[in-house]
PDB file of C-alpha atoms in Angstrom:
ATOM      1  CA  UNK A 823     149.478 112.845 -67.414  1.00  0.00           C
ATOM      2  CA  UNK A 824     147.912 116.026 -69.403  1.00  0.00           C
ATOM      3  CA  UNK A 825     145.139 113.975 -71.247  1.00  0.00           C
ATOM      4  CA  UNK A 826     144.176 112.889 -68.110  1.00  0.00           C
ATOM      5  CA  UNK A 827     144.319 116.347 -66.307  1.00  0.00           C
ATOM      6  CA  UNK A 828     142.755 118.131 -69.369  1.00  0.00           C
ATOM      7  CA  UNK A 829     139.989 115.059 -68.780  1.00  0.00           C
ATOM      8  CA  UNK A 830     139.314 116.487 -65.248  1.00  0.00           C
ATOM      9  CA  UNK A 831     139.369 119.615 -66.752  1.00  0.00           C
ATOM     10  CA  UNK A 832     136.547 119.120 -68.690  1.00  0.00           C
ATOM     11  CA  UNK A 833     134.345 117.552 -66.169  1.00  0.00           C
ATOM     12  CA  UNK A 834     134.561 120.316 -63.575  1.00  0.00           C
ATOM     13  CA  UNK A 835     133.330 121.995 -66.245  1.00  0.00           C
ATOM     14  CA  UNK A 836     131.010 120.269 -67.844  1.00  0.00           C
ATOM     15  CA  UNK A 837     129.259 119.692 -63.730  1.00  0.00           C
ATOM     16  CA  UNK A 838     129.381 124.043 -63.645  1.00  0.00           C
ATOM     17  CA  UNK A 839     128.671 125.665 -67.033  1.00  0.00           C
ATOM     18  CA  UNK A 840     131.539 127.240 -66.555  1.00  0.00           C
ATOM     19  CA  UNK A 841     134.163 127.419 -64.096  1.00  0.00           C
ATOM     20  CA  UNK A 842     137.624 129.747 -63.429  1.00  0.00           C
ATOM     21  CA  UNK A 843     140.951 128.870 -63.148  1.00  0.00           C
ATOM     22  CA  UNK A 844     141.359 129.872 -59.912  1.00  0.00           C
ATOM     23  CA  UNK A 845     138.581 127.039 -58.799  1.00  0.00           C
ATOM     24  CA  UNK A 846     140.207 124.497 -61.488  1.00  0.00           C
ATOM     25  CA  UNK A 847     142.887 125.166 -59.701  1.00  0.00           C
ATOM     26  CA  UNK A 848     141.613 124.432 -56.533  1.00  0.00           C
ATOM     27  CA  UNK A 849     139.677 121.569 -57.263  1.00  0.00           C
ATOM     28  CA  UNK A 850     142.132 119.570 -59.586  1.00  0.00           C
ATOM     29  CA  UNK A 851     144.676 120.764 -57.044  1.00  0.00           C
ATOM     30  CA  UNK A 852     147.067 121.860 -59.103  1.00  0.00           C
ATOM     31  CA  UNK A 853     148.825 125.922 -59.712  1.00  0.00           C
ATOM     32  CA  UNK A 854     146.959 128.034 -61.893  1.00  0.00           C
ATOM     33  CA  UNK A 855     149.653 128.185 -63.985  1.00  0.00           C
ATOM     34  CA  UNK A 856     149.028 124.082 -64.769  1.00  0.00           C
ATOM     35  CA  UNK A 857     145.541 124.955 -65.705  1.00  0.00           C
ATOM     36  CA  UNK A 858     147.065 127.253 -67.977  1.00  0.00           C
ATOM     37  CA  UNK A 859     149.136 124.991 -69.603  1.00  0.00           C
ATOM     38  CA  UNK A 860     145.771 122.275 -69.866  1.00  0.00           C
ATOM     39  CA  UNK A 861     143.704 124.896 -71.989  1.00  0.00           C
ATOM     40  CA  UNK A 862     144.282 125.413 -75.163  1.00  0.00           C
ATOM     41  CA  UNK A 863     144.516 122.207 -76.735  1.00  0.00           C
ATOM     42  CA  UNK A 864     140.651 122.542 -75.301  1.00  0.00           C
ATOM     43  CA  UNK A 865     140.342 125.945 -77.216  1.00  0.00           C
ATOM     44  CA  UNK A 866     141.538 124.528 -79.946  1.00  0.00           C
ATOM     45  CA  UNK A 867     139.543 121.825 -79.968  1.00  0.00           C
ATOM     46  CA  UNK A 868     136.254 124.197 -79.442  1.00  0.00           C
ATOM     47  CA  UNK A 869     135.171 121.838 -76.529  1.00  0.00           C
ATOM     48  CA  UNK A 870     135.704 125.212 -74.470  1.00  0.00           C
ATOM     49  CA  UNK A 871     135.409 128.925 -74.582  1.00  0.00           C
ATOM     50  CA  UNK A 872     137.921 131.382 -73.467  1.00  0.00           C
ATOM     51  CA  UNK A 873     136.048 133.577 -70.715  1.00  0.00           C
ATOM     52  CA  UNK A 874     138.587 136.534 -68.267  1.00  0.00           C
ATOM     53  CA  UNK A 875     139.768 134.210 -65.800  1.00  0.00           C
ATOM     54  CA  UNK A 876     138.117 131.089 -67.071  1.00  0.00           C
ATOM     55  CA  UNK A 877     136.217 128.834 -69.466  1.00  0.00           C
ATOM     56  CA  UNK A 878     133.278 127.703 -70.022  1.00  0.00           C
ATOM     57  CA  UNK A 879     131.453 125.170 -72.513  1.00  0.00           C
ATOM     58  CA  UNK A 880     130.641 126.852 -75.254  1.00  0.00           C
ATOM     59  CA  UNK A 881     127.718 128.052 -75.642  1.00  0.00           C
ATOM     60  CA  UNK A 882     124.883 130.505 -77.879  1.00  0.00           C
ATOM     61  CA  UNK A 883     121.976 130.597 -79.035  1.00  0.00           C
ATOM     62  CA  UNK A 884     121.163 127.139 -80.515  1.00  0.00           C
ATOM     63  CA  UNK A 885     121.284 124.481 -78.029  1.00  0.00           C
ATOM     64  CA  UNK A 886     123.267 122.153 -78.165  1.00  0.00           C
ATOM     65  CA  UNK A 887     123.072 118.576 -78.081  1.00  0.00           C
ATOM     66  CA  UNK A 888     121.076 116.062 -76.433  1.00  0.00           C
ATOM     67  CA  UNK A 889     123.322 113.908 -74.261  1.00  0.00           C
ATOM     68  CA  UNK A 890     126.310 117.423 -73.951  1.00  0.00           C
ATOM     69  CA  UNK A 891     123.116 119.309 -72.727  1.00  0.00           C
ATOM     70  CA  UNK A 892     122.598 116.945 -69.501  1.00  0.00           C
ATOM     71  CA  UNK A 893     126.334 117.530 -68.206  1.00  0.00           C
ATOM     72  CA  UNK A 894     125.542 121.474 -68.191  1.00  0.00           C
ATOM     73  CA  UNK A 895     124.402 122.170 -64.882  1.00  0.00           C
ATOM     74  CA  UNK A 896     123.469 118.699 -64.270  1.00  0.00           C
ATOM     75  CA  UNK A 897     123.938 119.412 -60.110  1.00  0.00           C
ATOM     76  CA  UNK A 898     121.323 122.099 -60.820  1.00  0.00           C
ATOM     77  CA  UNK A 899     119.102 120.274 -62.394  1.00  0.00           C
ATOM     78  CA  UNK A 900     119.495 117.463 -60.117  1.00  0.00           C
ATOM     79  CA  UNK A 901     118.246 119.518 -57.271  1.00  0.00           C
ATOM     80  CA  UNK A 902     115.669 119.993 -59.173  1.00  0.00           C
ATOM     81  CA  UNK A 903     114.792 117.086 -60.121  1.00  0.00           C
ATOM     82  CA  UNK A 904     114.750 116.151 -56.542  1.00  0.00           C
ATOM     83  CA  UNK A 905     112.196 118.821 -55.763  1.00  0.00           C
ATOM     84  CA  UNK A 906     109.831 117.541 -57.659  1.00  0.00           C
ATOM     85  CA  UNK A 907     109.976 114.589 -56.279  1.00  0.00           C
ATOM     86  CA  UNK A 908     109.241 115.531 -52.945  1.00  0.00           C
ATOM     87  CA  UNK A 909     105.799 116.394 -54.488  1.00  0.00           C
ATOM     88  CA  UNK A 910     104.826 113.786 -56.496  1.00  0.00           C
ATOM     89  CA  UNK A 911     103.230 111.004 -55.070  1.00  0.00           C
ATOM     90  CA  UNK A 912     102.561 107.758 -56.208  1.00  0.00           C
ATOM     91  CA  UNK A 913      99.404 107.653 -58.776  1.00  0.00           C
ATOM     92  CA  UNK A 914      99.638 110.867 -59.930  1.00  0.00           C
ATOM     93  CA  UNK A 915      99.176 111.734 -63.626  1.00  0.00           C
ATOM     94  CA  UNK A 916     102.027 114.563 -65.534  1.00  0.00           C
ATOM     95  CA  UNK A 917     103.156 115.489 -68.990  1.00  0.00           C
ATOM     96  CA  UNK A 918     106.599 115.175 -69.933  1.00  0.00           C
ATOM     97  CA  UNK A 919     108.548 117.303 -72.379  1.00  0.00           C
ATOM     98  CA  UNK A 920     111.838 116.178 -73.572  1.00  0.00           C
ATOM     99  CA  UNK A 921     114.303 118.881 -71.568  1.00  0.00           C
ATOM    100  CA  UNK A 922     117.158 117.597 -70.218  1.00  0.00           C
ATOM    101  CA  UNK A 923     115.933 118.719 -66.991  1.00  0.00           C
ATOM    102  CA  UNK A 924     112.607 116.758 -67.517  1.00  0.00           C
ATOM    103  CA  UNK A 925     115.269 113.785 -67.965  1.00  0.00           C
ATOM    104  CA  UNK A 926     116.487 114.276 -64.109  1.00  0.00           C
ATOM    105  CA  UNK A 927     112.954 114.654 -63.530  1.00  0.00           C
ATOM    106  CA  UNK A 928     112.284 111.029 -64.422  1.00  0.00           C
ATOM    107  CA  UNK A 929     115.041 109.742 -63.117  1.00  0.00           C
ATOM    108  CA  UNK A 930     113.733 111.185 -59.255  1.00  0.00           C
ATOM    109  CA  UNK A 931     110.756 109.724 -59.993  1.00  0.00           C
ATOM    110  CA  UNK A 932     111.856 106.185 -60.774  1.00  0.00           C
ATOM    111  CA  UNK A 933     110.442 104.929 -57.004  1.00  0.00           C
ATOM    112  CA  UNK A 934     107.183 106.218 -57.473  1.00  0.00           C
ATOM    113  CA  UNK A 935     104.420 103.913 -58.484  1.00  0.00           C
ATOM    114  CA  UNK A 936     100.936 103.671 -60.292  1.00  0.00           C
ATOM    115  CA  UNK A 937     102.236 107.080 -62.391  1.00  0.00           C
ATOM    116  CA  UNK A 938     100.107 108.113 -65.393  1.00  0.00           C
ATOM    117  CA  UNK A 939     102.485 109.779 -67.600  1.00  0.00           C
ATOM    118  CA  UNK A 940     102.013 111.298 -71.082  1.00  0.00           C
ATOM    119  CA  UNK A 941     105.662 112.354 -72.682  1.00  0.00           C
ATOM    120  CA  UNK A 942     106.529 112.764 -76.881  1.00  0.00           C
ATOM    121  CA  UNK A 943     110.036 112.847 -75.050  1.00  0.00           C
ATOM    122  CA  UNK A 944     111.880 108.017 -75.334  1.00  0.00           C
ATOM    123  CA  UNK A 945     114.470 109.437 -73.489  1.00  0.00           C
ATOM    124  CA  UNK A 946     111.430 110.146 -70.398  1.00  0.00           C
ATOM    125  CA  UNK A 947     109.354 106.258 -71.539  1.00  0.00           C
ATOM    126  CA  UNK A 948     112.535 104.553 -71.065  1.00  0.00           C
ATOM    127  CA  UNK A 949     112.536 106.348 -67.748  1.00  0.00           C
ATOM    128  CA  UNK A 950     109.793 105.647 -65.915  1.00  0.00           C
ATOM    129  CA  UNK A 951     108.331 102.327 -68.580  1.00  0.00           C
ATOM    130  CA  UNK A 952     107.683  99.202 -67.393  1.00  0.00           C
ATOM    131  CA  UNK A 953     108.394 100.425 -63.825  1.00  0.00           C
ATOM    132  CA  UNK A 954     106.260  99.939 -60.247  1.00  0.00           C
ATOM    133  CA  UNK A 955     102.556  99.920 -62.658  1.00  0.00           C
ATOM    134  CA  UNK A 956     103.562 103.142 -63.860  1.00  0.00           C
ATOM    135  CA  UNK A 957     102.291 103.168 -67.054  1.00  0.00           C
ATOM    136  CA  UNK A 958     103.524 105.640 -69.826  1.00  0.00           C
ATOM    137  CA  UNK A 959     102.000 107.074 -72.827  1.00  0.00           C
ATOM    138  CA  UNK A 960     104.133 108.075 -75.693  1.00  0.00           C
ATOM    139  CA  UNK A 961     102.693 110.958 -78.464  1.00  0.00           C
ATOM    140  CA  UNK A 962     103.618 109.212 -82.010  1.00  0.00           C
ATOM    141  CA  UNK A 963     105.552 111.686 -84.529  1.00  0.00           C
ATOM    142  CA  UNK A 964     108.616 112.212 -87.063  1.00  0.00           C
ATOM    143  CA  UNK A 965     111.491 110.821 -84.637  1.00  0.00           C
ATOM    144  CA  UNK A 966     114.827 113.360 -84.358  1.00  0.00           C
ATOM    145  CA  UNK A 967     117.329 111.324 -84.046  1.00  0.00           C
ATOM    146  CA  UNK A 968     118.997 113.929 -82.109  1.00  0.00           C
ATOM    147  CA  UNK A 969     117.269 113.234 -78.329  1.00  0.00           C
ATOM    148  CA  UNK A 970     114.750 110.943 -79.143  1.00  0.00           C
ATOM    149  CA  UNK A 971     111.364 113.286 -79.136  1.00  0.00           C
ATOM    150  CA  UNK A 972     108.662 112.714 -81.670  1.00  0.00           C
ATOM    151  CA  UNK A 973     107.965 116.546 -83.676  1.00  0.00           C
ATOM    152  CA  UNK A 974     104.637 117.121 -85.335  1.00  0.00           C
ATOM    153  CA  UNK A 975     100.969 117.404 -85.351  1.00  0.00           C
ATOM    154  CA  UNK A 976     100.070 114.113 -84.414  1.00  0.00           C
ATOM    155  CA  UNK A 977     102.300 115.003 -80.881  1.00  0.00           C
ATOM    156  CA  UNK A 978     100.142 118.113 -79.591  1.00  0.00           C
ATOM    157  CA  UNK A 979      96.442 115.999 -80.935  1.00  0.00           C
ATOM    158  CA  UNK A 980      97.792 113.053 -79.138  1.00  0.00           C
ATOM    159  CA  UNK A 981      98.367 115.099 -75.558  1.00  0.00           C
ATOM    160  CA  UNK A 982      95.152 116.626 -76.021  1.00  0.00           C
ATOM    161  CA  UNK A 983      93.601 113.425 -75.446  1.00  0.00           C
ATOM    162  CA  UNK A 984      93.872 113.418 -71.430  1.00  0.00           C
ATOM    163  CA  UNK A 985      93.729 115.080 -68.843  1.00  0.00           C
ATOM    164  CA  UNK A 986      96.832 115.154 -65.793  1.00  0.00           C
ATOM    165  CA  UNK A 987      97.407 116.200 -62.821  1.00  0.00           C
ATOM    166  CA  UNK A 988     100.910 117.947 -63.723  1.00  0.00           C
ATOM    167  CA  UNK A 989     101.655 118.848 -66.589  1.00  0.00           C
ATOM    168  CA  UNK A 990     106.581 120.099 -66.144  1.00  0.00           C
ATOM    169  CA  UNK A 991     108.167 121.858 -68.258  1.00  0.00           C
ATOM    170  CA  UNK A 992     111.426 122.977 -69.360  1.00  0.00           C
ATOM    171  CA  UNK A 993     112.292 125.854 -70.259  1.00  0.00           C
ATOM    172  CA  UNK A 994     115.453 127.066 -71.691  1.00  0.00           C
ATOM    173  CA  UNK A 995     115.177 130.962 -70.761  1.00  0.00           C
ATOM    174  CA  UNK A 996     113.199 132.916 -68.141  1.00  0.00           C
ATOM    175  CA  UNK A 997     112.833 136.661 -69.332  1.00  0.00           C
ATOM    176  CA  UNK A 998     113.117 139.034 -65.954  1.00  0.00           C
ATOM    177  CA  UNK A 999     109.579 140.668 -67.341  1.00  0.00           C
ATOM    178  CA  UNK A1000     108.152 137.556 -66.540  1.00  0.00           C
ATOM    179  CA  UNK A1001     107.876 135.551 -69.921  1.00  0.00           C
ATOM    180  CA  UNK A1002     108.983 131.818 -70.609  1.00  0.00           C
ATOM    181  CA  UNK A1003     110.741 131.323 -73.359  1.00  0.00           C
ATOM    182  CA  UNK A1004     112.442 127.484 -75.919  1.00  0.00           C
ATOM    183  CA  UNK A1005     114.985 127.814 -78.457  1.00  0.00           C
ATOM    184  CA  UNK A1006     112.047 125.781 -81.126  1.00  0.00           C
ATOM    185  CA  UNK A1007     108.541 126.553 -82.249  1.00  0.00           C
ATOM    186  CA  UNK A1008     107.848 122.773 -81.573  1.00  0.00           C
ATOM    187  CA  UNK A1009     108.890 122.666 -78.251  1.00  0.00           C
ATOM    188  CA  UNK A1010     106.467 125.912 -76.815  1.00  0.00           C
ATOM    189  CA  UNK A1011     103.528 124.306 -79.056  1.00  0.00           C
ATOM    190  CA  UNK A1012     104.150 121.719 -77.028  1.00  0.00           C
ATOM    191  CA  UNK A1013     104.181 123.562 -73.590  1.00  0.00           C
ATOM    192  CA  UNK A1014     101.534 125.657 -75.065  1.00  0.00           C
ATOM    193  CA  UNK A1015      99.304 122.478 -75.134  1.00  0.00           C
ATOM    194  CA  UNK A1016      99.900 120.848 -72.671  1.00  0.00           C
ATOM    195  CA  UNK A1017      99.278 123.773 -70.128  1.00  0.00           C
ATOM    196  CA  UNK A1018      95.685 123.045 -71.370  1.00  0.00           C
ATOM    197  CA  UNK A1019      95.691 119.774 -70.127  1.00  0.00           C
ATOM    198  CA  UNK A1020      96.874 119.969 -66.957  1.00  0.00           C
ATOM    199  CA  UNK A1021      95.106 121.023 -63.150  1.00  0.00           C
ATOM    200  CA  UNK A1022      98.166 122.776 -62.189  1.00  0.00           C
ATOM    201  CA  UNK A1023     101.451 124.320 -64.557  1.00  0.00           C
ATOM    202  CA  UNK A1024     105.105 123.727 -63.360  1.00  0.00           C
ATOM    203  CA  UNK A1025     108.198 125.345 -65.085  1.00  0.00           C
ATOM    204  CA  UNK A1026     111.666 123.947 -64.331  1.00  0.00           C
ATOM    205  CA  UNK A1027     114.611 125.266 -64.501  1.00  0.00           C
ATOM    206  CA  UNK A1028     117.869 125.452 -62.383  1.00  0.00           C
ATOM    207  CA  UNK A1029     118.803 128.709 -61.849  1.00  0.00           C
ATOM    208  CA  UNK A1030     121.418 129.459 -64.952  1.00  0.00           C
ATOM    209  CA  UNK A1031     117.697 129.821 -67.238  1.00  0.00           C
ATOM    210  CA  UNK A1032     116.901 132.882 -65.395  1.00  0.00           C
ATOM    211  CA  UNK A1033     117.949 136.228 -67.740  1.00  0.00           C
ATOM    212  CA  UNK A1034     118.582 133.841 -69.956  1.00  0.00           C
ATOM    213  CA  UNK A1035     117.502 134.519 -73.911  1.00  0.00           C
ATOM    214  CA  UNK A1036     115.146 132.199 -75.442  1.00  0.00           C
ATOM    215  CA  UNK A1037     113.528 133.624 -79.239  1.00  0.00           C
ATOM    216  CA  UNK A1038     110.069 131.655 -79.291  1.00  0.00           C
ATOM    217  CA  UNK A1039     107.729 132.024 -76.203  1.00  0.00           C
ATOM    218  CA  UNK A1040     105.979 129.951 -73.964  1.00  0.00           C
ATOM    219  CA  UNK A1041     103.678 131.553 -71.624  1.00  0.00           C
ATOM    220  CA  UNK A1042     103.706 134.254 -69.414  1.00  0.00           C
ATOM    221  CA  UNK A1043     103.660 134.176 -65.468  1.00  0.00           C
ATOM    222  CA  UNK A1044     100.851 134.222 -64.643  1.00  0.00           C
ATOM    223  CA  UNK A1045      99.674 130.914 -67.123  1.00  0.00           C
ATOM    224  CA  UNK A1046     102.162 128.752 -64.660  1.00  0.00           C
ATOM    225  CA  UNK A1047     101.117 127.994 -60.980  1.00  0.00           C
ATOM    226  CA  UNK A1048     104.654 126.448 -59.607  1.00  0.00           C
ATOM    227  CA  UNK A1049     108.487 127.151 -60.661  1.00  0.00           C
ATOM    228  CA  UNK A1050     111.217 124.484 -59.561  1.00  0.00           C
ATOM    229  CA  UNK A1051     114.403 125.639 -59.105  1.00  0.00           C
ATOM    230  CA  UNK A1052     117.711 125.102 -57.633  1.00  0.00           C
ATOM    231  CA  UNK A1053     118.234 128.537 -56.202  1.00  0.00           C
ATOM    232  CA  UNK A1054     115.910 131.855 -55.171  1.00  0.00           C
ATOM    233  CA  UNK A1055     115.340 133.862 -58.361  1.00  0.00           C
ATOM    234  CA  UNK A1056     116.053 137.352 -58.786  1.00  0.00           C
ATOM    235  CA  UNK A1057     114.017 139.592 -56.689  1.00  0.00           C
ATOM    236  CA  UNK A1058     112.394 141.505 -59.032  1.00  0.00           C
ATOM    237  CA  UNK A1059     111.752 138.102 -60.529  1.00  0.00           C
ATOM    238  CA  UNK A1060     110.352 136.862 -57.154  1.00  0.00           C
ATOM    239  CA  UNK A1061     108.260 140.292 -56.728  1.00  0.00           C
ATOM    240  CA  UNK A1062     106.410 139.332 -59.946  1.00  0.00           C
ATOM    241  CA  UNK A1063     105.464 135.767 -58.481  1.00  0.00           C
ATOM    242  CA  UNK A1064     103.669 136.868 -55.324  1.00  0.00           C
ATOM    243  CA  UNK A1065     102.427 139.384 -57.166  1.00  0.00           C
ATOM    244  CA  UNK A1066     100.747 137.063 -59.701  1.00  0.00           C
ATOM    245  CA  UNK A1067     100.526 133.682 -56.604  1.00  0.00           C
ATOM    246  CA  UNK A1068     102.919 131.928 -58.337  1.00  0.00           C
ATOM    247  CA  UNK A1069     104.376 129.590 -56.372  1.00  0.00           C
ATOM    248  CA  UNK A1070     108.652 129.164 -56.325  1.00  0.00           C
ATOM    249  CA  UNK A1071     109.789 125.798 -54.645  1.00  0.00           C
ATOM    250  CA  UNK A1072     112.904 126.017 -53.876  1.00  0.00           C
ATOM    251  CA  UNK A1073     115.460 122.420 -52.635  1.00  0.00           C
ATOM    252  CA  UNK A1074     114.973 123.602 -48.408  1.00  0.00           C
ATOM    253  CA  UNK A1075     111.095 123.672 -49.709  1.00  0.00           C
ATOM    254  CA  UNK A1076     110.831 119.807 -50.232  1.00  0.00           C
ATOM    255  CA  UNK A1077     108.944 119.088 -47.517  1.00  0.00           C
ATOM    256  CA  UNK A1078     106.331 121.561 -48.052  1.00  0.00           C
ATOM    257  CA  UNK A1079     103.192 120.061 -49.631  1.00  0.00           C
ATOM    258  CA  UNK A1080     102.913 122.360 -52.636  1.00  0.00           C
ATOM    259  CA  UNK A1081      98.990 123.536 -52.901  1.00  0.00           C
ATOM    260  CA  UNK A1082      96.597 121.677 -55.467  1.00  0.00           C
ATOM    261  CA  UNK A1083      94.351 123.863 -58.158  1.00  0.00           C
ATOM    262  CA  UNK A1084      92.052 120.824 -58.266  1.00  0.00           C
ATOM    263  CA  UNK A1085      92.220 120.271 -54.114  1.00  0.00           C
TER     264      UNK A1085
END
């Protein structure tokens, strides 16, 4: 019973990233004392970390492995993906990077047809290739064993051969001063190259990315056309978006057509 309950605790924390003891007790329909008795083994093995009043997935400046990141804030990421899906039309062309939110976007686009997709991610290619007349162009290079991503100069050269409607890019952190960041230098290089090949550049990020530090600069706010996120951004950042003419797309705005720079 304890093992089953610990699995349920892990599923709840993976879904949200963090959970209070009170929330876990309510969700699992047990007492807070029962939750507290079941947490120590999870803390001891390192799969959870404690904060005052609750537990969270351990997370520092380094990203956890890809499959684990797929579980973090997955509900918010799926919300972002659904919002993107509402704006992408059949026949559109796009560059997608290797982020977990991008993987959810690829899943959300599986019923679209005649898309042209350029990516360096095996995860993205697998989800969209051989479907509904879609064409997927996969960049070659050294393959990362952690997430199945091609890296290296050949990847950048490859994507520069294409002109697309959208560059849809994930980031690790969004500074409230309007700077987008990633954890890895190559991912920043990929994003910067993709920005140059697209009529519109969209940043996809769940709400947890706002105010989060990431050491490698990607670009400033003014370099993108839209941010697709799961909840309204902090007010200072929202004000900067208005000043820079950057569209903020939220789930409740899914029915609103996004302006096309090339249109």
